[in-house]
Coordinates of C-alpha atoms in Angstrom, one line a residue:
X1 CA 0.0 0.0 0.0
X2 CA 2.6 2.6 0.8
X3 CA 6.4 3.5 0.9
X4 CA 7.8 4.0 4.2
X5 CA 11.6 4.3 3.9
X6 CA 11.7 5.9 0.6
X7 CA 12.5 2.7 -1.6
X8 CA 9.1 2.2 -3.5
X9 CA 9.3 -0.5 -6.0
X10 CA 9.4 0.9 -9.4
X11 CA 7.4 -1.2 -12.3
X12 CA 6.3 0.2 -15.8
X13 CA 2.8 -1.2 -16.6
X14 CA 0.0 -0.9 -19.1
X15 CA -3.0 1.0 -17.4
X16 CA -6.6 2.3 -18.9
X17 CA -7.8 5.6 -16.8
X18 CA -10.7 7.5 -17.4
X19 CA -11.2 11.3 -16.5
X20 CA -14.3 13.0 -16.4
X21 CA -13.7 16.9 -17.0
X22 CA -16.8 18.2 -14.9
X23 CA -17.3 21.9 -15.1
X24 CA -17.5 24.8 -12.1
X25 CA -16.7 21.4 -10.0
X26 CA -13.9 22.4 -7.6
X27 CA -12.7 19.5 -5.5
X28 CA -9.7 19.9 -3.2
X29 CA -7.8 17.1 -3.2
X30 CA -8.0 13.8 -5.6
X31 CA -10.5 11.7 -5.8
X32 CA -11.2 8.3 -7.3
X33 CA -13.9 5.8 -7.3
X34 CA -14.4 2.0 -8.1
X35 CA -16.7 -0.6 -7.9
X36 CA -16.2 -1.3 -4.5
X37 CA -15.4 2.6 -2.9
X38 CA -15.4 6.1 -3.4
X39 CA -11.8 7.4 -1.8
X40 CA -10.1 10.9 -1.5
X41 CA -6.1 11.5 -0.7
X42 CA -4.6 14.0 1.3
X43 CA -1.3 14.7 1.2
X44 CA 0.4 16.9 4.1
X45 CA 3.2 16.9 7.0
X46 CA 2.2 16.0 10.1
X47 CA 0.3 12.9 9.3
X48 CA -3.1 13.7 11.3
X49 CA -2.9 16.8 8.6
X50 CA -2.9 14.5 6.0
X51 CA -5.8 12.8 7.1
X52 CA -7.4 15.4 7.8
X53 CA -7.1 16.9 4.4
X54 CA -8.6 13.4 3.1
X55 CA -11.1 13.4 5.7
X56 CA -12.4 16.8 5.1
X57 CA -12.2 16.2 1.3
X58 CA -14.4 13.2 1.8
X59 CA -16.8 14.9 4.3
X60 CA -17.2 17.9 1.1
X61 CA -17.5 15.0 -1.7
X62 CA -20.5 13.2 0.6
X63 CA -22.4 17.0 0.8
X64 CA -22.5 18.3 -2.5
X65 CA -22.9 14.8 -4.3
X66 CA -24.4 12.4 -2.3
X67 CA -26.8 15.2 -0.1
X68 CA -25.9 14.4 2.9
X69 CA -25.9 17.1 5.2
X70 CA -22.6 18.1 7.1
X71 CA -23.9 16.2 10.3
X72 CA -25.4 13.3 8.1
X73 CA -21.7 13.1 6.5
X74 CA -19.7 13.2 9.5
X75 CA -22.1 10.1 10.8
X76 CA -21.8 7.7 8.2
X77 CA -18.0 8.5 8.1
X78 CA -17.8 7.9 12.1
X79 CA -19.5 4.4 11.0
X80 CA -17.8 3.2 8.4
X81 CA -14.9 5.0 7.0
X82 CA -11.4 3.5 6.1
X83 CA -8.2 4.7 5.7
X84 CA -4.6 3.7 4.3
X85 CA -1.7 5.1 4.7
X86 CA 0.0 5.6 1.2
X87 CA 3.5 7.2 1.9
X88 CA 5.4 8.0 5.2
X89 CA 8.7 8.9 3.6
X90 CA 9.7 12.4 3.2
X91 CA 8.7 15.4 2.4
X92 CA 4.9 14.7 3.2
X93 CA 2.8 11.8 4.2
X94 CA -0.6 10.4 2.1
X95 CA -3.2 9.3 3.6
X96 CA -6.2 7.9 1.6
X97 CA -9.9 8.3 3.1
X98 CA -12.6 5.4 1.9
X99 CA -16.5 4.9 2.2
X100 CA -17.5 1.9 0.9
X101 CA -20.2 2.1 -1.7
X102 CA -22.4 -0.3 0.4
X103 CA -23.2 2.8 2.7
X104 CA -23.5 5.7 0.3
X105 CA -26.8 6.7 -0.8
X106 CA -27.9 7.4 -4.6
X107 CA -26.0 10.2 -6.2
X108 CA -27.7 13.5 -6.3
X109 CA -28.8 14.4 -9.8
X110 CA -26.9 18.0 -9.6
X111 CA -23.5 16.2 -8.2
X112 CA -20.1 14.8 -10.3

């Protein structure tokens, strides 16, 4: 999952990614999605920075796409969330915030 003393292991590979280009969407930090969970990263020095960037990325994400409400959000992510750590090596730290799908309501029609 991560890198820890700054040795990663370096592979080339063939990858298909798709980007969706979604207009007077601002977002914070990434984001990504799959079948399983929606996940946002957040990348900062200390590490509870990190995740708090990812945390309050995801919390954001949750309100203007899913409609929860800010207290509705912070609930489900006080239930279920899920983090990994995705770097601890110098100069920052990643931390990557999940929900998984199971708990998220229905996409609102005027979200990503």
């Amino acid at each position: 999952d991560g890198e820890i003393v700054g040795s990663g292991l370096e592979i080339s590979m063939d990858v298909r990614v798709t980007l969706d280009v979604i207009k007077d969407h601002e977002i914070g930090w990434p984001r990504g999605e799959n079948a399983e969970e929606i996940f946002t990263a957040g990348n900062a020095r200390p590490l509870d920075e990190a995740t708090q960037n990812a945390t309050t990325e995801m919390l954001r994400w949750l309100v203007q796409d899913y409609g929860l409400d800010p207290l509705g959000a912070n609930l489900l992510l006080a239930q279920c969330v899920r983090y990994d750590l995705g770097n601890m090596f110098d100069p920052a730290y990643t931390m990557v915030c999940k929900v998984p799908r199971e708990f998220l309501p229905a996409p609102t029609p005027s979200g990503g």
